[in-house]
Every structure is written in structure tokens, then in C-alpha cells.
JSON list of C-alpha atoms in Angstrom, two decimals:
[
{"chain": "A", "resi": 1, "resn": "MET", "atom": "CA", "xyz": [-44.66, -10.18, 41.31]},
{"chain": "A", "resi": 2, "resn": "ARG", "atom": "CA", "xyz": [-46.68, -12.88, 42.13]},
{"chain": "A", "resi": 3, "resn": "TRP", "atom": "CA", "xyz": [-45.52, -16.27, 42.71]},
{"chain": "A", "resi": 4, "resn": "GLN", "atom": "CA", "xyz": [-47.52, -19.01, 41.07]},
{"chain": "A", "resi": 5, "resn": "HIS", "atom": "CA", "xyz": [-46.21, -21.66, 43.12]},
{"chain": "A", "resi": 6, "resn": "SER", "atom": "CA", "xyz": [-46.04, -23.59, 46.29]},
{"chain": "A", "resi": 7, "resn": "PRO", "atom": "CA", "xyz": [-43.96, -22.37, 48.61]},
{"chain": "A", "resi": 8, "resn": "MET", "atom": "CA", "xyz": [-41.69, -25.92, 48.93]},
{"chain": "A", "resi": 9, "resn": "VAL", "atom": "CA", "xyz": [-41.25, -25.52, 44.49]},
{"chain": "A", "resi": 10, "resn": "GLN", "atom": "CA", "xyz": [-40.51, -22.15, 45.16]},
{"chain": "A", "resi": 11, "resn": "TRP", "atom": "CA", "xyz": [-38.07, -22.61, 47.84]},
{"chain": "A", "resi": 12, "resn": "LEU", "atom": "CA", "xyz": [-36.36, -25.04, 46.21]},
{"chain": "A", "resi": 13, "resn": "ALA", "atom": "CA", "xyz": [-35.86, -23.27, 42.57]},
{"chain": "A", "resi": 14, "resn": "MET", "atom": "CA", "xyz": [-34.50, -20.55, 44.45]},
{"chain": "A", "resi": 15, "resn": "SER", "atom": "CA", "xyz": [-32.57, -22.94, 46.42]},
{"chain": "A", "resi": 16, "resn": "LEU", "atom": "CA", "xyz": [-31.29, -24.45, 42.96]},
{"chain": "A", "resi": 17, "resn": "LEU", "atom": "CA", "xyz": [-30.27, -20.55, 42.12]},
{"chain": "A", "resi": 18, "resn": "PHE", "atom": "CA", "xyz": [-28.48, -19.81, 44.88]},
{"chain": "A", "resi": 19, "resn": "GLY", "atom": "CA", "xyz": [-26.51, -23.23, 44.67]},
{"chain": "A", "resi": 20, "resn": "PHE", "atom": "CA", "xyz": [-25.12, -22.34, 41.42]},
{"chain": "A", "resi": 21, "resn": "ILE", "atom": "CA", "xyz": [-23.82, -19.06, 42.45]},
{"chain": "A", "resi": 22, "resn": "LEU", "atom": "CA", "xyz": [-21.74, -20.76, 45.27]},
{"chain": "A", "resi": 23, "resn": "PHE", "atom": "CA", "xyz": [-20.73, -23.01, 43.06]},
{"chain": "A", "resi": 24, "resn": "LEU", "atom": "CA", "xyz": [-19.66, -20.67, 41.25]},
{"chain": "A", "resi": 25, "resn": "TYR", "atom": "CA", "xyz": [-18.14, -18.76, 43.55]},
{"chain": "A", "resi": 26, "resn": "TYR", "atom": "CA", "xyz": [-16.29, -21.57, 45.85]},
{"chain": "A", "resi": 27, "resn": "HIS", "atom": "CA", "xyz": [-15.84, -24.37, 43.67]},
{"chain": "A", "resi": 28, "resn": "GLN", "atom": "CA", "xyz": [-12.32, -23.74, 42.93]},
{"chain": "A", "resi": 29, "resn": "ASP", "atom": "CA", "xyz": [-11.59, -23.45, 46.66]},
{"chain": "A", "resi": 30, "resn": "VAL", "atom": "CA", "xyz": [-13.30, -26.90, 47.47]},
{"chain": "A", "resi": 31, "resn": "ALA", "atom": "CA", "xyz": [-11.68, -28.13, 44.22]},
{"chain": "A", "resi": 32, "resn": "ALA", "atom": "CA", "xyz": [-7.94, -26.90, 45.89]},
{"chain": "A", "resi": 33, "resn": "TYR", "atom": "CA", "xyz": [-8.99, -29.54, 48.98]},
{"chain": "A", "resi": 34, "resn": "ARG", "atom": "CA", "xyz": [-7.07, -31.46, 46.55]},
{"chain": "A", "resi": 35, "resn": "TYR", "atom": "CA", "xyz": [-3.38, -30.44, 46.93]},
{"chain": "A", "resi": 36, "resn": "LYS", "atom": "CA", "xyz": [-1.77, -30.15, 50.25]},
{"chain": "A", "resi": 37, "resn": "GLN", "atom": "CA", "xyz": [1.36, -27.90, 50.15]},
{"chain": "A", "resi": 38, "resn": "THR", "atom": "CA", "xyz": [4.67, -28.58, 50.16]},
{"chain": "A", "resi": 39, "resn": "HIS", "atom": "CA", "xyz": [5.98, -25.25, 51.89]},
{"chain": "A", "resi": 40, "resn": "ALA", "atom": "CA", "xyz": [4.18, -23.51, 54.48]},
{"chain": "A", "resi": 41, "resn": "SER", "atom": "CA", "xyz": [2.93, -20.72, 52.90]},
{"chain": "A", "resi": 42, "resn": "THR", "atom": "CA", "xyz": [2.12, -17.31, 54.14]},
{"chain": "A", "resi": 43, "resn": "GLY", "atom": "CA", "xyz": [-0.69, -16.43, 51.74]},
{"chain": "A", "resi": 44, "resn": "GLU", "atom": "CA", "xyz": [0.68, -12.83, 50.70]},
{"chain": "A", "resi": 45, "resn": "ILE", "atom": "CA", "xyz": [1.71, -13.17, 47.15]},
{"chain": "A", "resi": 46, "resn": "PRO", "atom": "CA", "xyz": [4.66, -10.62, 45.85]},
{"chain": "A", "resi": 47, "resn": "PRO", "atom": "CA", "xyz": [4.80, -8.09, 43.19]},
{"chain": "A", "resi": 48, "resn": "HIS", "atom": "CA", "xyz": [5.00, -9.09, 39.86]},
{"chain": "A", "resi": 49, "resn": "HIS", "atom": "CA", "xyz": [4.56, -8.32, 36.26]},
{"chain": "A", "resi": 50, "resn": "PRO", "atom": "CA", "xyz": [3.13, -10.34, 32.96]},
{"chain": "A", "resi": 51, "resn": "ALA", "atom": "CA", "xyz": [5.55, -12.26, 31.55]},
{"chain": "A", "resi": 52, "resn": "GLY", "atom": "CA", "xyz": [4.14, -12.28, 27.89]},
{"chain": "A", "resi": 53, "resn": "GLU", "atom": "CA", "xyz": [1.87, -13.21, 26.47]},
{"chain": "A", "resi": 54, "resn": "ILE", "atom": "CA", "xyz": [1.84, -17.46, 25.93]},
{"chain": "A", "resi": 55, "resn": "THR", "atom": "CA", "xyz": [2.10, -17.50, 21.71]},
{"chain": "A", "resi": 56, "resn": "SER", "atom": "CA", "xyz": [3.74, -19.89, 19.66]},
{"chain": "A", "resi": 57, "resn": "ARG", "atom": "CA", "xyz": [7.59, -18.88, 20.29]},
{"chain": "A", "resi": 58, "resn": "PHE", "atom": "CA", "xyz": [7.31, -18.10, 24.21]},
{"chain": "A", "resi": 59, "resn": "VAL", "atom": "CA", "xyz": [9.34, -20.04, 26.49]},
{"chain": "A", "resi": 60, "resn": "VAL", "atom": "CA", "xyz": [10.64, -20.39, 29.88]},
{"chain": "A", "resi": 61, "resn": "GLU", "atom": "CA", "xyz": [12.04, -22.37, 32.27]},
{"chain": "A", "resi": 62, "resn": "GLN", "atom": "CA", "xyz": [12.39, -22.31, 35.93]},
{"chain": "A", "resi": 63, "resn": "PRO", "atom": "CA", "xyz": [14.06, -23.97, 37.84]},
{"chain": "A", "resi": 64, "resn": "LEU", "atom": "CA", "xyz": [13.13, -25.83, 40.45]},
{"chain": "A", "resi": 65, "resn": "LEU", "atom": "CA", "xyz": [14.88, -27.06, 43.72]},
{"chain": "A", "resi": 66, "resn": "LEU", "atom": "CA", "xyz": [12.94, -28.70, 46.84]},
{"chain": "A", "resi": 67, "resn": "LYS", "atom": "CA", "xyz": [15.83, -29.01, 48.87]},
{"chain": "A", "resi": 68, "resn": "ASN", "atom": "CA", "xyz": [13.34, -29.92, 52.05]},
{"chain": "A", "resi": 69, "resn": "THR", "atom": "CA", "xyz": [9.59, -29.75, 52.89]},
{"chain": "A", "resi": 70, "resn": "GLU", "atom": "CA", "xyz": [7.29, -30.26, 55.88]},
{"chain": "A", "resi": 71, "resn": "LEU", "atom": "CA", "xyz": [4.94, -32.89, 54.80]},
{"chain": "A", "resi": 72, "resn": "GLN", "atom": "CA", "xyz": [6.53, -36.70, 55.59]},
{"chain": "A", "resi": 73, "resn": "GLY", "atom": "CA", "xyz": [5.35, -40.46, 55.85]},
{"chain": "A", "resi": 74, "resn": "ARG", "atom": "CA", "xyz": [3.14, -41.16, 52.88]},
{"chain": "A", "resi": 75, "resn": "ASP", "atom": "CA", "xyz": [3.24, -37.81, 51.38]},
{"chain": "A", "resi": 76, "resn": "LEU", "atom": "CA", "xyz": [6.48, -37.59, 49.98]},
{"chain": "A", "resi": 77, "resn": "LYS", "atom": "CA", "xyz": [4.70, -40.50, 47.81]},
{"chain": "A", "resi": 78, "resn": "GLN", "atom": "CA", "xyz": [1.98, -38.34, 46.50]},
{"chain": "A", "resi": 79, "resn": "PRO", "atom": "CA", "xyz": [2.16, -37.53, 43.04]},
{"chain": "A", "resi": 80, "resn": "PHE", "atom": "CA", "xyz": [3.86, -33.82, 42.20]},
{"chain": "A", "resi": 81, "resn": "CYS", "atom": "CA", "xyz": [1.70, -30.82, 41.52]},
{"chain": "A", "resi": 82, "resn": "VAL", "atom": "CA", "xyz": [2.93, -27.07, 41.02]},
{"chain": "A", "resi": 83, "resn": "SER", "atom": "CA", "xyz": [0.63, -24.07, 41.00]},
{"chain": "A", "resi": 84, "resn": "LEU", "atom": "CA", "xyz": [1.04, -21.76, 38.73]},
{"chain": "A", "resi": 85, "resn": "LEU", "atom": "CA", "xyz": [-0.57, -17.94, 39.22]},
{"chain": "A", "resi": 86, "resn": "MET", "atom": "CA", "xyz": [-1.67, -16.91, 35.27]},
{"chain": "A", "resi": 87, "resn": "ALA", "atom": "CA", "xyz": [-3.82, -14.29, 33.69]},
{"chain": "A", "resi": 88, "resn": "ASN", "atom": "CA", "xyz": [-6.06, -14.16, 30.89]},
{"chain": "A", "resi": 89, "resn": "TYR", "atom": "CA", "xyz": [-6.31, -10.56, 30.39]},
{"chain": "A", "resi": 90, "resn": "MET", "atom": "CA", "xyz": [-9.81, -9.81, 32.03]},
{"chain": "A", "resi": 91, "resn": "ASN", "atom": "CA", "xyz": [-11.10, -13.71, 30.89]},
{"chain": "A", "resi": 92, "resn": "ARG", "atom": "CA", "xyz": [-11.48, -12.56, 27.46]},
{"chain": "A", "resi": 93, "resn": "ARG", "atom": "CA", "xyz": [-11.41, -15.47, 25.01]},
{"chain": "A", "resi": 94, "resn": "ASN", "atom": "CA", "xyz": [-8.79, -17.46, 24.47]},
{"chain": "A", "resi": 95, "resn": "GLN", "atom": "CA", "xyz": [-7.27, -20.10, 22.13]},
{"chain": "A", "resi": 96, "resn": "GLY", "atom": "CA", "xyz": [-4.88, -22.71, 21.02]},
{"chain": "A", "resi": 97, "resn": "GLU", "atom": "CA", "xyz": [-2.62, -24.94, 24.41]},
{"chain": "A", "resi": 98, "resn": "PHE", "atom": "CA", "xyz": [-0.01, -24.51, 25.64]},
{"chain": "A", "resi": 99, "resn": "SER", "atom": "CA", "xyz": [2.79, -26.88, 28.02]},
{"chain": "A", "resi": 100, "resn": "VAL", "atom": "CA", "xyz": [3.45, -26.47, 31.11]},
{"chain": "A", "resi": 101, "resn": "SER", "atom": "CA", "xyz": [6.16, -30.02, 31.76]},
{"chain": "A", "resi": 102, "resn": "LEU", "atom": "CA", "xyz": [9.02, -31.03, 34.75]},
{"chain": "A", "resi": 103, "resn": "ARG", "atom": "CA", "xyz": [11.71, -32.62, 34.08]},
{"chain": "A", "resi": 104, "resn": "VAL", "atom": "CA", "xyz": [14.31, -34.15, 36.78]},
{"chain": "A", "resi": 105, "resn": "GLY", "atom": "CA", "xyz": [17.41, -36.09, 35.50]},
{"chain": "A", "resi": 106, "resn": "GLU", "atom": "CA", "xyz": [16.60, -37.77, 32.28]},
{"chain": "A", "resi": 107, "resn": "ARG", "atom": "CA", "xyz": [12.96, -38.35, 33.59]},
{"chain": "A", "resi": 108, "resn": "SER", "atom": "CA", "xyz": [10.05, -35.98, 31.71]},
{"chain": "A", "resi": 109, "resn": "GLN", "atom": "CA", "xyz": [6.47, -35.53, 31.67]},
{"chain": "A", "resi": 110, "resn": "ASN", "atom": "CA", "xyz": [4.70, -32.97, 29.31]},
{"chain": "A", "resi": 111, "resn": "ARG", "atom": "CA", "xyz": [0.79, -31.53, 30.25]},
{"chain": "A", "resi": 112, "resn": "LEU", "atom": "CA", "xyz": [-0.56, -29.65, 27.67]},
{"chain": "A", "resi": 113, "resn": "LEU", "atom": "CA", "xyz": [-3.63, -27.35, 28.88]},
{"chain": "A", "resi": 114, "resn": "GLN", "atom": "CA", "xyz": [-6.10, -25.48, 27.21]},
{"chain": "A", "resi": 115, "resn": "ALA", "atom": "CA", "xyz": [-5.71, -21.80, 27.35]},
{"chain": "A", "resi": 116, "resn": "ARG", "atom": "CA", "xyz": [-9.82, -21.28, 27.48]},
{"chain": "A", "resi": 117, "resn": "LYS", "atom": "CA", "xyz": [-9.61, -22.73, 30.36]},
{"chain": "A", "resi": 118, "resn": "ILE", "atom": "CA", "xyz": [-7.74, -21.07, 32.44]},
{"chain": "A", "resi": 119, "resn": "ASN", "atom": "CA", "xyz": [-9.06, -17.96, 34.29]},
{"chain": "A", "resi": 120, "resn": "ASP", "atom": "CA", "xyz": [-7.73, -14.96, 34.74]},
{"chain": "A", "resi": 121, "resn": "ASN", "atom": "CA", "xyz": [-5.24, -13.78, 38.81]},
{"chain": "A", "resi": 122, "resn": "THR", "atom": "CA", "xyz": [-6.33, -17.73, 39.87]},
{"chain": "A", "resi": 123, "resn": "TRP", "atom": "CA", "xyz": [-3.98, -20.35, 40.68]},
{"chain": "A", "resi": 124, "resn": "GLU", "atom": "CA", "xyz": [-3.26, -23.81, 37.63]},
{"chain": "A", "resi": 125, "resn": "PHE", "atom": "CA", "xyz": [-2.64, -26.04, 39.66]},
{"chain": "A", "resi": 126, "resn": "VAL", "atom": "CA", "xyz": [-1.01, -28.77, 37.06]},
{"chain": "A", "resi": 127, "resn": "CYS", "atom": "CA", "xyz": [0.39, -32.91, 38.38]},
{"chain": "A", "resi": 128, "resn": "PHE", "atom": "CA", "xyz": [2.16, -34.78, 37.01]},
{"chain": "A", "resi": 129, "resn": "ASP", "atom": "CA", "xyz": [1.41, -38.74, 38.12]},
{"chain": "A", "resi": 130, "resn": "GLU", "atom": "CA", "xyz": [5.09, -39.84, 36.44]},
{"chain": "A", "resi": 131, "resn": "PHE", "atom": "CA", "xyz": [6.73, -37.77, 39.96]},
{"chain": "A", "resi": 132, "resn": "ARG", "atom": "CA", "xyz": [6.11, -38.40, 43.41]},
{"chain": "A", "resi": 133, "resn": "LEU", "atom": "CA", "xyz": [7.50, -35.70, 45.76]},
{"chain": "A", "resi": 134, "resn": "ALA", "atom": "CA", "xyz": [9.88, -37.79, 46.98]},
{"chain": "A", "resi": 135, "resn": "ASP", "atom": "CA", "xyz": [11.58, -38.54, 42.72]},
{"chain": "A", "resi": 136, "resn": "VAL", "atom": "CA", "xyz": [11.43, -34.74, 42.83]},
{"chain": "A", "resi": 137, "resn": "LEU", "atom": "CA", "xyz": [13.00, -33.06, 46.41]},
{"chain": "A", "resi": 138, "resn": "GLY", "atom": "CA", "xyz": [16.71, -32.94, 46.79]},
{"chain": "A", "resi": 139, "resn": "LYS", "atom": "CA", "xyz": [17.29, -33.41, 42.91]},
{"chain": "A", "resi": 140, "resn": "SER", "atom": "CA", "xyz": [17.41, -30.08, 40.43]},
{"chain": "A", "resi": 141, "resn": "ALA", "atom": "CA", "xyz": [14.94, -29.94, 37.94]},
{"chain": "A", "resi": 142, "resn": "LEU", "atom": "CA", "xyz": [13.26, -27.47, 35.47]},
{"chain": "A", "resi": 143, "resn": "LEU", "atom": "CA", "xyz": [9.48, -27.03, 34.94]},
{"chain": "A", "resi": 144, "resn": "THR", "atom": "CA", "xyz": [8.52, -25.25, 31.22]},
{"chain": "A", "resi": 145, "resn": "ILE", "atom": "CA", "xyz": [5.85, -23.86, 30.24]},
{"chain": "A", "resi": 146, "resn": "SER", "atom": "CA", "xyz": [6.54, -24.12, 26.42]},
{"chain": "A", "resi": 147, "resn": "GLY", "atom": "CA", "xyz": [3.39, -22.01, 23.53]},
{"chain": "A", "resi": 148, "resn": "VAL", "atom": "CA", "xyz": [2.05, -24.80, 20.55]},
{"chain": "A", "resi": 149, "resn": "ASP", "atom": "CA", "xyz": [-0.57, -22.93, 19.00]},
{"chain": "A", "resi": 150, "resn": "GLY", "atom": "CA", "xyz": [-0.99, -20.16, 20.82]},
{"chain": "A", "resi": 151, "resn": "GLN", "atom": "CA", "xyz": [-1.53, -16.44, 19.26]},
{"chain": "A", "resi": 152, "resn": "PRO", "atom": "CA", "xyz": [-0.76, -12.68, 20.09]},
{"chain": "A", "resi": 153, "resn": "GLY", "atom": "CA", "xyz": [-4.10, -11.58, 21.02]},
{"chain": "A", "resi": 154, "resn": "ARG", "atom": "CA", "xyz": [-5.69, -14.88, 22.50]},
{"chain": "A", "resi": 155, "resn": "SER", "atom": "CA", "xyz": [-3.09, -15.97, 24.43]},
{"chain": "A", "resi": 156, "resn": "VAL", "atom": "CA", "xyz": [-2.50, -16.72, 28.55]},
{"chain": "A", "resi": 157, "resn": "THR", "atom": "CA", "xyz": [0.15, -15.56, 30.60]},
{"chain": "A", "resi": 158, "resn": "ALA", "atom": "CA", "xyz": [1.87, -16.17, 32.84]},
{"chain": "A", "resi": 159, "resn": "TRP", "atom": "CA", "xyz": [3.40, -13.74, 36.62]},
{"chain": "A", "resi": 160, "resn": "LEU", "atom": "CA", "xyz": [6.91, -13.02, 37.28]},
{"chain": "A", "resi": 161, "resn": "THR", "atom": "CA", "xyz": [8.15, -11.94, 40.54]},
{"chain": "A", "resi": 162, "resn": "ALA", "atom": "CA", "xyz": [11.25, -11.08, 41.84]},
{"chain": "A", "resi": 163, "resn": "ALA", "atom": "CA", "xyz": [13.59, -14.05, 42.30]},
{"chain": "A", "resi": 164, "resn": "THR", "atom": "CA", "xyz": [14.59, -15.40, 45.40]},
{"chain": "A", "resi": 165, "resn": "SER", "atom": "CA", "xyz": [18.44, -16.51, 44.51]},
{"chain": "A", "resi": 166, "resn": "ALA", "atom": "CA", "xyz": [20.13, -16.63, 41.63]},
{"chain": "A", "resi": 167, "resn": "ASP", "atom": "CA", "xyz": [19.24, -20.73, 41.73]},
{"chain": "A", "resi": 168, "resn": "ALA", "atom": "CA", "xyz": [15.37, -19.18, 40.81]},
{"chain": "A", "resi": 169, "resn": "GLN", "atom": "CA", "xyz": [15.71, -17.00, 38.46]},
{"chain": "A", "resi": 170, "resn": "ALA", "atom": "CA", "xyz": [14.32, -17.70, 35.55]},
{"chain": "A", "resi": 171, "resn": "THR", "atom": "CA", "xyz": [15.19, -18.10, 31.20]},
{"chain": "A", "resi": 172, "resn": "LEU", "atom": "CA", "xyz": [12.59, -15.95, 29.21]},
{"chain": "A", "resi": 173, "resn": "ASN", "atom": "CA", "xyz": [12.61, -16.60, 25.32]},
{"chain": "A", "resi": 174, "resn": "GLY", "atom": "CA", "xyz": [16.23, -18.16, 25.91]},
{"chain": "A", "resi": 175, "resn": "GLN", "atom": "CA", "xyz": [17.43, -14.96, 28.02]},
{"chain": "A", "resi": 176, "resn": "ARG", "atom": "CA", "xyz": [18.69, -15.86, 31.33]},
{"chain": "A", "resi": 177, "resn": "THR", "atom": "CA", "xyz": [16.61, -13.18, 33.93]},
{"chain": "A", "resi": 178, "resn": "ASP", "atom": "CA", "xyz": [16.84, -12.05, 38.00]},
{"chain": "A", "resi": 179, "resn": "GLN", "atom": "CA", "xyz": [12.76, -12.80, 38.33]},
{"chain": "A", "resi": 180, "resn": "GLN", "atom": "CA", "xyz": [10.88, -16.36, 38.40]},
{"chain": "A", "resi": 181, "resn": "LEU", "atom": "CA", "xyz": [7.36, -17.98, 37.48]},
{"chain": "A", "resi": 182, "resn": "LEU", "atom": "CA", "xyz": [4.45, -17.75, 40.56]},
{"chain": "A", "resi": 183, "resn": "PHE", "atom": "CA", "xyz": [4.13, -20.81, 41.69]},
{"chain": "A", "resi": 184, "resn": "SER", "atom": "CA", "xyz": [4.02, -22.84, 44.76]},
{"chain": "A", "resi": 185, "resn": "THR", "atom": "CA", "xyz": [4.50, -26.77, 44.97]},
{"chain": "A", "resi": 186, "resn": "HIS", "atom": "CA", "xyz": [2.00, -29.34, 45.93]},
{"chain": "A", "resi": 187, "resn": "VAL", "atom": "CA", "xyz": [1.06, -33.35, 46.43]},
{"chain": "A", "resi": 188, "resn": "ARG", "atom": "CA", "xyz": [-1.82, -34.10, 45.51]},
{"chain": "A", "resi": 189, "resn": "ILE", "atom": "CA", "xyz": [-4.12, -36.52, 47.82]},
{"chain": "A", "resi": 190, "resn": "HIS", "atom": "CA", "xyz": [-6.96, -38.24, 48.64]},
{"chain": "A", "resi": 191, "resn": "ALA", "atom": "CA", "xyz": [-9.14, -35.55, 49.89]},
{"chain": "A", "resi": 192, "resn": "LEU", "atom": "CA", "xyz": [-13.21, -36.44, 48.76]},
{"chain": "A", "resi": 193, "resn": "PRO", "atom": "CA", "xyz": [-14.52, -36.42, 52.19]},
{"chain": "A", "resi": 194, "resn": "HIS", "atom": "CA", "xyz": [-13.69, -33.07, 52.83]},
{"chain": "A", "resi": 195, "resn": "MET", "atom": "CA", "xyz": [-14.42, -31.90, 48.91]},
{"chain": "A", "resi": 196, "resn": "VAL", "atom": "CA", "xyz": [-18.01, -34.20, 50.15]},
{"chain": "A", "resi": 197, "resn": "ASN", "atom": "CA", "xyz": [-18.62, -31.16, 52.96]},
{"chain": "A", "resi": 198, "resn": "GLY", "atom": "CA", "xyz": [-17.42, -28.37, 51.39]},
{"chain": "A", "resi": 199, "resn": "TYR", "atom": "CA", "xyz": [-20.86, -29.41, 48.73]},
{"chain": "A", "resi": 200, "resn": "VAL", "atom": "CA", "xyz": [-23.24, -29.76, 51.89]},
{"chain": "A", "resi": 201, "resn": "LEU", "atom": "CA", "xyz": [-22.53, -26.54, 53.36]},
{"chain": "A", "resi": 202, "resn": "MET", "atom": "CA", "xyz": [-22.59, -25.17, 50.00]},
{"chain": "A", "resi": 203, "resn": "ALA", "atom": "CA", "xyz": [-25.59, -26.64, 49.93]},
{"chain": "A", "resi": 204, "resn": "LEU", "atom": "CA", "xyz": [-27.41, -26.11, 53.01]},
{"chain": "A", "resi": 205, "resn": "ALA", "atom": "CA", "xyz": [-25.84, -21.85, 53.06]},
{"chain": "A", "resi": 206, "resn": "ALA", "atom": "CA", "xyz": [-27.98, -21.58, 49.49]},
{"chain": "A", "resi": 207, "resn": "MET", "atom": "CA", "xyz": [-30.75, -23.39, 51.46]},
{"chain": "A", "resi": 208, "resn": "ILE", "atom": "CA", "xyz": [-31.07, -21.08, 53.97]},
{"chain": "A", "resi": 209, "resn": "MET", "atom": "CA", "xyz": [-30.80, -18.15, 51.76]},
{"chain": "A", "resi": 210, "resn": "ALA", "atom": "CA", "xyz": [-33.45, -19.50, 50.07]},
{"chain": "A", "resi": 211, "resn": "ALA", "atom": "CA", "xyz": [-35.64, -19.32, 52.96]},
{"chain": "A", "resi": 212, "resn": "LEU", "atom": "CA", "xyz": [-34.79, -16.19, 53.48]},
{"chain": "A", "resi": 213, "resn": "THR", "atom": "CA", "xyz": [-35.41, -14.33, 51.20]},
{"chain": "A", "resi": 214, "resn": "LEU", "atom": "CA", "xyz": [-38.20, -15.98, 51.04]},
{"chain": "A", "resi": 215, "resn": "GLY", "atom": "CA", "xyz": [-39.41, -15.17, 54.20]},
{"chain": "A", "resi": 216, "resn": "SER", "atom": "CA", "xyz": [-38.76, -11.73, 54.03]},
{"chain": "A", "resi": 217, "resn": "TYR", "atom": "CA", "xyz": [-40.43, -11.58, 50.50]},
{"chain": "A", "resi": 218, "resn": "ARG", "atom": "CA", "xyz": [-44.13, -12.76, 51.93]},
{"chain": "A", "resi": 219, "resn": "ALA", "atom": "CA", "xyz": [-43.45, -10.19, 55.30]},
{"chain": "A", "resi": 220, "resn": "GLY", "atom": "CA", "xyz": [-42.96, -7.66, 53.04]},
{"chain": "A", "resi": 221, "resn": "ARG", "atom": "CA", "xyz": [-45.71, -8.66, 51.11]},
{"chain": "A", "resi": 222, "resn": "SER", "atom": "CA", "xyz": [-48.35, -8.81, 53.53]},
{"chain": "A", "resi": 223, "resn": "ALA", "atom": "CA", "xyz": [-46.98, -5.43, 55.94]},
{"chain": "A", "resi": 224, "resn": "LYS", "atom": "CA", "xyz": [-48.47, -3.97, 51.78]},
{"chain": "A", "resi": 225, "resn": "VAL", "atom": "CA", "xyz": [-51.23, -5.57, 52.23]},
{"chain": "A", "resi": 226, "resn": "ARG", "atom": "CA", "xyz": [-51.96, -5.11, 55.78]},
{"chain": "A", "resi": 227, "resn": "GLY", "atom": "CA", "xyz": [-51.51, -1.96, 55.34]},
{"chain": "A", "resi": 228, "resn": "ALA", "atom": "CA", "xyz": [-53.06, -0.90, 51.29]}
]
């Protein structure tokens, strides 16, 4: 392999390459800075299994009752969000849309999601801008996932786990179950400074990795020339 460009150009090119790789791996973690959980989490995911492909006839209804929260003050006035653990069967190419809706009393909001944008075994954040956390807290709410035009073999799925209580039991295609959706609740906050810091750290890491890689290559090349 021969380097045809100046060291600076080589370093910039490798920095861009490493930066792109780091972005692919960590951009979802940086984007998650926008969300603050309503309840502390251990981070452990309980045993779970797929709810089934979200096709055009699929419906799962999840009761949602937030009796309390560890958040206070202005966080109660932030948009209410949920994160759903989704899967798309080993990142296959899926098609169609499905909806995620929230109903609290007589009010409701529906969000459409594209199956092709769902990554395998990742948390999908869905925010309901018409609801604040204070609107949901202490109220009986219903979270619903419905297939719109999904087809078998080309649709995503959600995960189910054992229900924590009878009040949390989900209804799957009209049948009451002893399971519940694997999800958590959040508010969306202004986190641009934190996100910028995250991307800056990515850029610095990419530049350092590029410098170390080029330095190692040049040292090895010099040793090879001396030994010739």
C-alpha cells in the first residue's frame, strides 16, 4: 500500500472514516440525551419474546398508569414519550407503516412509524407532543400499537414480557394476556449542548485514532526499510 497524499490529507481522510464509523455505532446513544426517564431504571432487560409481526391486522393495547414520578418542576411540563423495544428480524428490509397512539380520557394522539427505519433490538422513541407528563400522571391511559399496511415476512415486531401487575396486562389482537409491552416512559428535554458535546468527543476520538493508526503504519514502514 502506498500513500500518495500529504500526511495532513491522510490524517483528515482517516479521521473522517473513523468518525463515520463512530457515528454509526454511537449516534443513537447521543440522540438519547434528548430523553429523560420518568423512573429510575437498572438497565436490565427482563426475559422477553416477540409479540408477532405488526401486520395490517395486528393490534396490541397496553394499559398505562403512571401513579408517580421522580421528576419534578418543569420536567412535568415536557412532552411525554415512550420508548419501545422493537425488533425487525435480523435487520431485514421491511416495508409498510404502523401506528403508535396514546389515549388519555377523551384525548388521543396517533404517530405513524415506518417499518424500514426500525433497527433490530433497539429502543424506538415515540413522543406525543399534545401531551405533557402532567397530563398523563395519575391518569388511566392506553398505549396502542396497530399495523397499518404491514405484510407477513416484511414487518417488524415489539417485545412482550411478563406483566408486573394485573393492571399492566396487555390485550393482543383482542385477547387479554398475562404479558405487557417492553417499554419505558420519558419526557423530551432540551439537550442540544449535551448532544454537541457527544459529537465533539466522537470527532476527537476519530482524530486520535487516525493519528495513532498513521503513526503505527509509518513506524512499521520505517522499520521495514531499515531492515531491508
